Amino acid sequence: MGKTIPEIILNDGLTLPVIGLGTYKLKGNEGANTIVGAIDIGYRLIDSAYNYENEGTVGNAVRRSSVPREELKITSKLPGRYQNYDNAVTTIQESLYRANLDYYDLYLIHWPNPKQDSYVEAWQALIDAKKWGLIRSIGVCNFLPEHMERLEKETGVKPSINQIELHPFFNQAPQRKWHEENNIATESWSPLARANQVLQNDTIQQIADHHNKSISQVILRWHYQLGAISIPKSSSPARQLENISIFDFSLNETEMSMISGLTRPDGRINNQDPAAYEEF
Ligand SMILES: NC(=O)c1ccc[n+]([C@@H]2O[C@H](COP(=O)([O-])OP(=O)(O)OC[C@H]3O[C@@H](n4cnc5c(N)ncnc54)[C@H](OP(=O)(O)O)[C@@H]3O)[C@@H](O)[C@H]2O)c1
């Protein structure tokens, strides 16, 4: 019996656990074993993407797991090169065939790619795929407010969630505030900043020592208290368990501000500003 992770409700009624498993680089048999192990200890939300080339791995883990499909929340994402309407529809179907699933719980546009200017037709494909029962909830990644405003203006449908780069070095305060005001959930990618520098940070170490927790646990608790869903990736069963063992302590306002205060304007991991960066 694994740990129970609290859930939040999205604006379209789908519930999601506040921590999921990131799967970038989890592939093949070893990746599937890792994901089955994570499900065994309590993970219910699994993040994947067409471009991670691991939808098959995730689907395999879902079938091998002892947890019923309907208790799992599986995510995938539409790549930039398939944003025109017809390609987007085919790609959603292809994602399902690769995973051998009947539906995705959550399907996201991976990047807005504003210069390409086709994210609105991609969004229309997601809206239609939801109507056809292929997807339960539709959202975006890396969208700026102006991109989401355009989606709603041109299609009448706003995203349930926006998955964005969010960690102590890049706390996304204005973007999170906009999400809150517009009832769009925030999901944090690279929530541990890929375990670079951040895990050696003295400020967070002091807070961790005070609570007798690890730095990763303090950071993931910070995400939770910000109201964001985080999807830390770990291939280690011990670290997967560590990452969901954060519901028996809390950070006070000072500690929250100390962690948020580590943010720097150039704090993005790879300088991927969605206003300019494009990914295909
Ligand atoms: N939408 C997007 O554009 C986008 C972009 C990037 C990522 N993502 C998603 O977000 C997920 C998470 O981001 P990420 O994989 O980039 O980075 P991350 O989750 O911040 O960090 C992953 C790294 O942290 C290590 N780690 C995990 N837990 C740890 C712990 N408790 N102690 C020490 N080290 C720990 C992992 O190593 P071990 O595996 O060895 O434990 C791995 O090297 C991805 O896997 C992917 O699903 C989405």
Tab-separated table of C-alpha atoms and ligand atoms in Angstrom:
chain	number	residue	atom	x	y	z
A	1	MET	CA	0.000	0.000	0.000
A	2	GLY	CA	1.635	3.233	-1.147
A	3	LYS	CA	1.413	6.763	0.191
A	4	THR	CA	-1.664	8.879	-0.531
A	5	ILE	CA	-0.936	12.173	-2.259
A	6	PRO	CA	-3.435	15.059	-1.856
A	7	GLU	CA	-5.347	16.104	-4.982
A	8	ILE	CA	-6.562	19.329	-6.522
A	9	ILE	CA	-9.477	19.895	-8.898
A	10	LEU	CA	-8.894	21.556	-12.250
A	11	ASN	CA	-11.315	24.075	-13.796
A	12	ASP	CA	-12.914	21.297	-15.891
A	13	GLY	CA	-13.427	18.936	-12.945
A	14	LEU	CA	-10.454	16.569	-13.444
A	15	THR	CA	-8.640	15.827	-10.190
A	16	LEU	CA	-4.855	15.535	-10.158
A	17	PRO	CA	-2.465	14.590	-7.364
A	18	VAL	CA	-0.241	17.477	-6.293
A	19	ILE	CA	2.891	15.452	-7.079
A	20	GLY	CA	3.440	13.328	-10.167
A	21	LEU	CA	6.365	11.502	-11.717
A	22	GLY	CA	8.422	13.239	-14.421
A	23	THR	CA	9.609	10.730	-17.008
A	24	TYR	CA	12.044	12.585	-19.243
A	25	LYS	CA	14.759	9.994	-20.071
A	26	LEU	CA	12.813	7.067	-18.548
A	27	LYS	CA	12.548	4.694	-21.510
A	28	GLY	CA	12.442	1.036	-22.440
A	29	ASN	CA	12.190	-1.870	-20.014
A	30	GLU	CA	14.230	-0.127	-17.328
A	31	GLY	CA	12.036	2.959	-17.608
A	32	ALA	CA	8.858	0.878	-17.403
A	33	ASN	CA	10.180	-0.913	-14.284
A	34	THR	CA	10.926	2.476	-12.724
A	35	ILE	CA	7.417	3.753	-13.441
A	36	VAL	CA	5.729	0.569	-12.148
A	37	GLY	CA	7.787	0.948	-8.954
A	38	ALA	CA	6.679	4.575	-8.592
A	39	ILE	CA	3.027	3.594	-8.993
A	40	ASP	CA	3.495	0.887	-6.348
A	41	ILE	CA	4.657	3.452	-3.789
A	42	GLY	CA	1.817	5.881	-4.482
A	43	TYR	CA	2.425	7.928	-7.637
A	44	ARG	CA	-0.769	8.298	-9.660
A	45	LEU	CA	0.141	11.124	-12.086
A	46	ILE	CA	2.674	10.240	-14.803
A	47	ASP	CA	3.990	12.967	-17.116
A	48	SER	CA	5.225	12.014	-20.591
A	49	ALA	CA	5.476	13.569	-24.049
A	50	TYR	CA	5.506	12.507	-27.674
A	51	ASN	CA	8.990	14.010	-27.899
A	52	TYR	CA	10.326	11.980	-24.934
A	53	GLU	CA	9.759	8.902	-27.110
A	54	ASN	CA	8.467	7.071	-24.057
A	55	GLU	CA	4.692	6.980	-24.451
A	56	GLY	CA	5.059	3.234	-25.105
A	57	THR	CA	7.077	2.833	-21.909
A	58	VAL	CA	4.435	4.669	-19.899
A	59	GLY	CA	1.611	2.620	-21.438
A	60	ASN	CA	3.520	-0.583	-20.711
A	61	ALA	CA	3.934	0.465	-17.056
A	62	VAL	CA	0.212	1.255	-16.828
A	63	ARG	CA	-0.675	-2.231	-18.049
A	64	ARG	CA	1.877	-3.947	-15.779
A	65	SER	CA	0.885	-1.988	-12.683
A	66	SER	CA	-1.612	-3.496	-10.235
A	67	VAL	CA	-3.387	-0.125	-9.936
A	68	PRO	CA	-6.500	0.135	-12.150
A	69	ARG	CA	-6.155	2.412	-15.190
A	70	GLU	CA	-8.961	4.690	-13.968
A	71	GLU	CA	-6.994	5.536	-10.806
A	72	LEU	CA	-4.025	6.796	-12.841
A	73	LYS	CA	-3.627	10.194	-14.503
A	74	ILE	CA	-1.521	9.934	-17.644
A	75	THR	CA	-0.217	13.002	-19.471
A	76	SER	CA	1.331	13.449	-22.894
A	77	LYS	CA	2.181	16.458	-25.029
A	78	LEU	CA	1.864	17.611	-28.631
A	79	PRO	CA	5.198	18.536	-30.265
A	80	GLY	CA	5.709	21.846	-32.060
A	81	ARG	CA	6.176	20.278	-35.498
A	82	TYR	CA	2.645	18.849	-35.457
A	83	GLN	CA	0.661	21.915	-34.482
A	84	ASN	CA	-1.422	22.307	-37.626
A	85	TYR	CA	-4.927	20.982	-37.085
A	86	ASP	CA	-4.778	17.769	-39.139
A	87	ASN	CA	-1.322	16.815	-37.878
A	88	ALA	CA	-2.378	17.536	-34.295
A	89	VAL	CA	-5.382	15.197	-34.565
A	90	THR	CA	-3.231	12.427	-36.055
A	91	THR	CA	-0.546	12.955	-33.434
A	92	ILE	CA	-3.010	12.627	-30.559
A	93	GLN	CA	-4.209	9.356	-32.109
A	94	GLU	CA	-0.598	8.240	-32.607
A	95	SER	CA	0.191	9.079	-28.940
A	96	LEU	CA	-2.683	6.816	-27.898
A	97	TYR	CA	-1.558	4.003	-30.242
A	98	ARG	CA	2.013	4.239	-28.922
A	99	ALA	CA	0.819	4.004	-25.313
A	100	ASN	CA	-1.902	1.488	-26.214
A	101	LEU	CA	-4.340	3.555	-24.158
A	102	ASP	CA	-7.960	4.467	-24.973
A	103	TYR	CA	-7.607	7.963	-23.561
A	104	TYR	CA	-5.136	10.395	-21.981
A	105	ASP	CA	-6.208	12.115	-18.790
A	106	LEU	CA	-4.269	15.203	-19.749
A	107	TYR	CA	-2.858	16.287	-23.109
A	108	LEU	CA	-0.830	19.472	-23.397
A	109	ILE	CA	0.591	21.632	-26.190
A	110	HIS	CA	4.328	21.306	-25.453
A	111	TRP	CA	5.474	24.829	-26.447
A	112	PRO	CA	3.596	27.794	-27.940
A	113	ASN	CA	6.206	28.398	-30.669
A	114	PRO	CA	4.772	31.885	-31.268
A	115	LYS	CA	6.758	32.553	-34.458
A	116	GLN	CA	5.188	29.482	-36.051
A	117	ASP	CA	1.799	30.888	-35.007
A	118	SER	CA	-0.171	27.638	-35.147
A	119	TYR	CA	-0.930	27.025	-31.487
A	120	VAL	CA	-4.576	28.098	-31.852
A	121	GLU	CA	-5.313	25.415	-34.460
A	122	ALA	CA	-3.453	22.896	-32.305
A	123	TRP	CA	-5.712	23.956	-29.428
A	124	GLN	CA	-8.807	23.407	-31.598
A	125	ALA	CA	-7.566	19.853	-32.267
A	126	LEU	CA	-7.229	19.244	-28.509
A	127	ILE	CA	-10.738	20.648	-27.941
A	128	ASP	CA	-12.144	18.288	-30.576
A	129	ALA	CA	-10.154	15.288	-29.300
A	130	LYS	CA	-11.637	15.928	-25.855
A	131	LYS	CA	-15.134	15.933	-27.412
A	132	TRP	CA	-14.332	12.627	-29.122
A	133	GLY	CA	-13.345	11.104	-25.763
A	134	LEU	CA	-9.623	10.764	-26.534
A	135	ILE	CA	-8.573	13.185	-23.768
A	136	ARG	CA	-10.162	14.036	-20.402
A	137	SER	CA	-8.548	17.413	-19.813
A	138	ILE	CA	-6.619	19.758	-22.092
A	139	GLY	CA	-3.883	22.189	-21.209
A	140	VAL	CA	-0.650	23.803	-22.300
A	141	CYS	CA	2.997	24.090	-21.349
A	142	ASN	CA	5.185	27.152	-21.431
A	143	PHE	CA	2.346	29.467	-22.510
A	144	LEU	CA	2.528	33.143	-21.562
A	145	PRO	CA	-0.681	34.946	-20.523
A	146	GLU	CA	-0.985	36.544	-23.979
A	147	HIS	CA	-0.976	33.085	-25.617
A	148	MET	CA	-3.682	31.754	-23.269
A	149	GLU	CA	-5.798	34.882	-23.701
A	150	ARG	CA	-5.722	34.266	-27.439
A	151	LEU	CA	-6.791	30.631	-27.018
A	152	GLU	CA	-9.832	31.645	-25.021
A	153	LYS	CA	-10.699	34.571	-27.307
A	154	GLU	CA	-10.520	32.494	-30.502
A	155	THR	CA	-11.978	29.184	-29.276
A	156	GLY	CA	-13.943	30.037	-26.117
A	157	VAL	CA	-12.018	27.384	-24.184
A	158	LYS	CA	-9.248	28.066	-21.706
A	159	PRO	CA	-6.613	25.557	-20.592
A	160	SER	CA	-7.102	23.585	-17.369
A	161	ILE	CA	-3.392	23.753	-16.569
A	162	ASN	CA	-0.128	25.336	-17.690
A	163	GLN	CA	3.069	23.342	-17.121
A	164	ILE	CA	5.960	25.795	-16.733
A	165	GLU	CA	9.569	25.875	-15.620
A	166	LEU	CA	9.337	26.550	-11.882
A	167	HIS	CA	11.916	26.051	-9.138
A	168	PRO	CA	13.577	28.191	-6.457
A	169	PHE	CA	15.860	29.905	-8.992
A	170	PHE	CA	12.857	30.844	-11.171
A	171	ASN	CA	9.726	31.191	-9.056
A	172	GLN	CA	7.403	32.541	-11.767
A	173	ALA	CA	5.541	34.827	-9.346
A	174	PRO	CA	3.743	37.014	-11.951
A	175	GLN	CA	2.807	34.022	-14.131
A	176	ARG	CA	1.470	32.089	-11.083
A	177	LYS	CA	-0.582	35.103	-10.020
A	178	TRP	CA	-2.109	35.302	-13.503
A	179	HIS	CA	-2.936	31.586	-13.386
A	180	GLU	CA	-4.655	32.028	-10.016
A	181	GLU	CA	-6.694	34.983	-11.246
A	182	ASN	CA	-7.769	32.975	-14.295
A	183	ASN	CA	-8.430	29.657	-12.525
A	184	ILE	CA	-5.726	27.792	-14.441
A	185	ALA	CA	-3.627	25.313	-12.452
A	186	THR	CA	0.149	25.663	-12.349
A	187	GLU	CA	2.308	22.573	-12.878
A	188	SER	CA	6.058	22.856	-12.247
A	189	TRP	CA	8.543	21.254	-14.628
A	190	SER	CA	12.112	20.705	-13.465
A	191	PRO	CA	10.799	21.353	-9.936
A	192	LEU	CA	14.236	20.415	-8.508
A	193	ALA	CA	15.995	22.495	-11.175
A	194	ARG	CA	17.373	19.176	-12.480
A	195	ALA	CA	19.214	18.695	-9.183
A	196	ASN	CA	21.980	21.084	-10.226
A	197	GLN	CA	23.272	23.742	-7.786
A	198	VAL	CA	19.921	23.977	-6.004
A	199	LEU	CA	20.624	20.837	-3.982
A	200	GLN	CA	23.780	22.474	-2.625
A	201	ASN	CA	22.071	25.712	-1.656
A	202	ASP	CA	22.964	26.868	1.886
A	203	THR	CA	19.690	28.709	2.512
A	204	ILE	CA	17.556	25.676	1.691
A	205	GLN	CA	19.964	23.390	3.558
A	206	GLN	CA	19.433	25.428	6.750
A	207	ILE	CA	15.662	25.144	6.397
A	208	ALA	CA	15.970	21.416	5.674
A	209	ASP	CA	18.157	20.880	8.765
A	210	HIS	CA	15.606	22.720	10.897
A	211	HIS	CA	12.819	20.358	9.742
A	212	ASN	CA	15.007	17.273	9.615
A	213	LYS	CA	14.141	16.875	5.921
A	214	SER	CA	16.197	16.772	2.725
A	215	ILE	CA	16.664	19.796	0.457
A	216	SER	CA	14.516	18.082	-2.213
A	217	GLN	CA	11.699	17.597	0.285
A	218	VAL	CA	11.812	21.246	1.310
A	219	ILE	CA	11.726	22.375	-2.322
A	220	LEU	CA	8.799	20.074	-3.158
A	221	ARG	CA	6.958	21.278	-0.049
A	222	TRP	CA	7.557	24.857	-1.257
A	223	HIS	CA	5.903	23.966	-4.611
A	224	TYR	CA	2.971	22.417	-2.755
A	225	GLN	CA	2.481	25.456	-0.543
A	226	LEU	CA	2.682	27.731	-3.617
A	227	GLY	CA	-0.284	25.745	-4.930
A	228	ALA	CA	1.656	24.179	-7.811
A	229	ILE	CA	1.586	20.547	-8.926
A	230	SER	CA	5.160	19.287	-9.244
A	231	ILE	CA	6.476	16.398	-11.323
A	232	PRO	CA	9.966	15.517	-10.056
A	233	LYS	CA	11.697	12.838	-12.115
A	234	SER	CA	13.656	10.173	-10.298
A	235	SER	CA	14.830	6.781	-11.425
A	236	SER	CA	15.618	5.787	-7.826
A	237	PRO	CA	12.890	4.152	-5.697
A	238	ALA	CA	14.381	5.716	-2.551
A	239	ARG	CA	14.352	9.223	-4.035
A	240	GLN	CA	10.858	8.719	-5.484
A	241	LEU	CA	9.645	7.913	-1.965
A	242	GLU	CA	11.569	10.832	-0.498
A	243	ASN	CA	9.916	13.159	-3.016
A	244	ILE	CA	6.350	12.254	-1.995
A	245	SER	CA	7.106	12.228	1.746
A	246	ILE	CA	6.413	15.913	2.272
A	247	PHE	CA	2.984	15.998	3.896
A	248	ASP	CA	4.053	15.762	7.545
A	249	PHE	CA	5.654	19.197	7.938
A	250	SER	CA	5.096	22.746	6.748
A	251	LEU	CA	7.154	25.801	5.928
A	252	ASN	CA	6.344	29.098	7.607
A	253	GLU	CA	5.989	32.360	5.686
A	254	THR	CA	9.584	33.383	6.359
A	255	GLU	CA	10.912	30.081	5.042
A	256	MET	CA	8.662	30.308	1.968
A	257	SER	CA	9.987	33.844	1.277
A	258	MET	CA	13.594	32.787	1.804
A	259	ILE	CA	13.219	30.078	-0.870
A	260	SER	CA	11.267	32.340	-3.245
A	261	GLY	CA	13.981	34.969	-2.717
A	262	LEU	CA	16.555	32.746	-4.435
A	263	THR	CA	14.942	33.603	-7.769
A	264	ARG	CA	17.067	35.444	-10.332
A	265	PRO	CA	16.006	37.024	-13.638
A	266	ASP	CA	18.454	34.656	-15.393
A	267	GLY	CA	17.422	31.684	-13.259
A	268	ARG	CA	15.995	29.556	-16.067
A	269	ILE	CA	17.991	26.344	-16.528
A	270	ASN	CA	18.579	26.721	-20.266
A	271	ASN	CA	17.340	30.231	-20.947
A	272	GLN	CA	14.186	28.900	-22.638
A	273	ASP	CA	11.995	31.994	-22.711
A	274	PRO	CA	8.680	30.971	-24.349
A	275	ALA	CA	8.369	34.406	-25.973
A	276	ALA	CA	11.306	33.519	-28.231
A	277	TYR	CA	12.362	29.904	-27.719
A	278	GLU	CA	10.792	27.347	-30.059
A	279	GLU	CA	10.844	23.580	-29.812
A	280	PHE	CA	9.709	21.191	-32.500
B	1	LIG	N1	6.874	20.857	-20.503
B	1	LIG	C1	8.157	21.009	-20.650
B	1	LIG	O1	8.602	21.800	-21.489
B	1	LIG	C2	9.090	20.234	-19.773
B	1	LIG	C3	10.470	20.541	-19.756
B	1	LIG	C4	11.299	19.807	-18.921
B	1	LIG	C5	10.787	18.800	-18.132
B	1	LIG	N2	9.445	18.483	-18.173
B	1	LIG	C6	8.876	17.397	-17.322
B	1	LIG	O2	9.213	17.684	-15.963
B	1	LIG	C7	9.821	16.540	-15.392
B	1	LIG	C8	10.767	16.924	-14.280
B	1	LIG	O3	11.784	17.772	-14.750
B	1	LIG	P1	13.309	17.288	-14.982
B	1	LIG	O4	13.363	15.833	-15.193
B	1	LIG	O5	13.848	18.185	-16.038
B	1	LIG	O6	14.055	17.736	-13.643
B	1	LIG	P2	13.821	17.548	-12.064
B	1	LIG	O7	12.670	16.669	-11.787
B	1	LIG	O8	13.871	18.913	-11.462
B	1	LIG	O9	15.177	16.832	-11.644
B	1	LIG	C9	15.479	15.527	-12.046
B	1	LIG	C10	16.861	15.198	-11.514
B	1	LIG	O10	16.829	15.248	-10.082
B	1	LIG	C11	17.344	14.032	-9.533
B	1	LIG	N3	16.567	13.827	-8.306
B	1	LIG	C12	15.240	13.556	-8.204
B	1	LIG	N4	14.869	13.457	-6.921
B	1	LIG	C13	15.980	13.669	-6.189
B	1	LIG	C14	16.239	13.688	-4.797
B	1	LIG	N5	15.267	13.473	-3.907
B	1	LIG	N6	17.519	13.914	-4.382
B	1	LIG	C15	18.510	14.122	-5.280
B	1	LIG	N7	18.327	14.127	-6.623
B	1	LIG	C16	17.066	13.893	-7.074
B	1	LIG	C17	17.125	13.003	-10.598
B	1	LIG	O11	18.097	11.988	-10.526
B	1	LIG	P3	17.685	10.430	-10.330
B	1	LIG	O12	16.782	10.075	-11.467
B	1	LIG	O13	19.008	9.741	-10.374
B	1	LIG	O14	17.020	10.346	-8.976
B	1	LIG	C18	17.332	13.820	-11.887
B	1	LIG	O15	18.720	13.917	-12.186
B	1	LIG	C19	10.501	15.871	-16.601
B	1	LIG	O16	10.948	14.571	-16.306
B	1	LIG	C20	9.412	15.988	-17.618
B	1	LIG	O17	8.421	14.996	-17.376
B	1	LIG	C21	8.603	19.196	-18.977
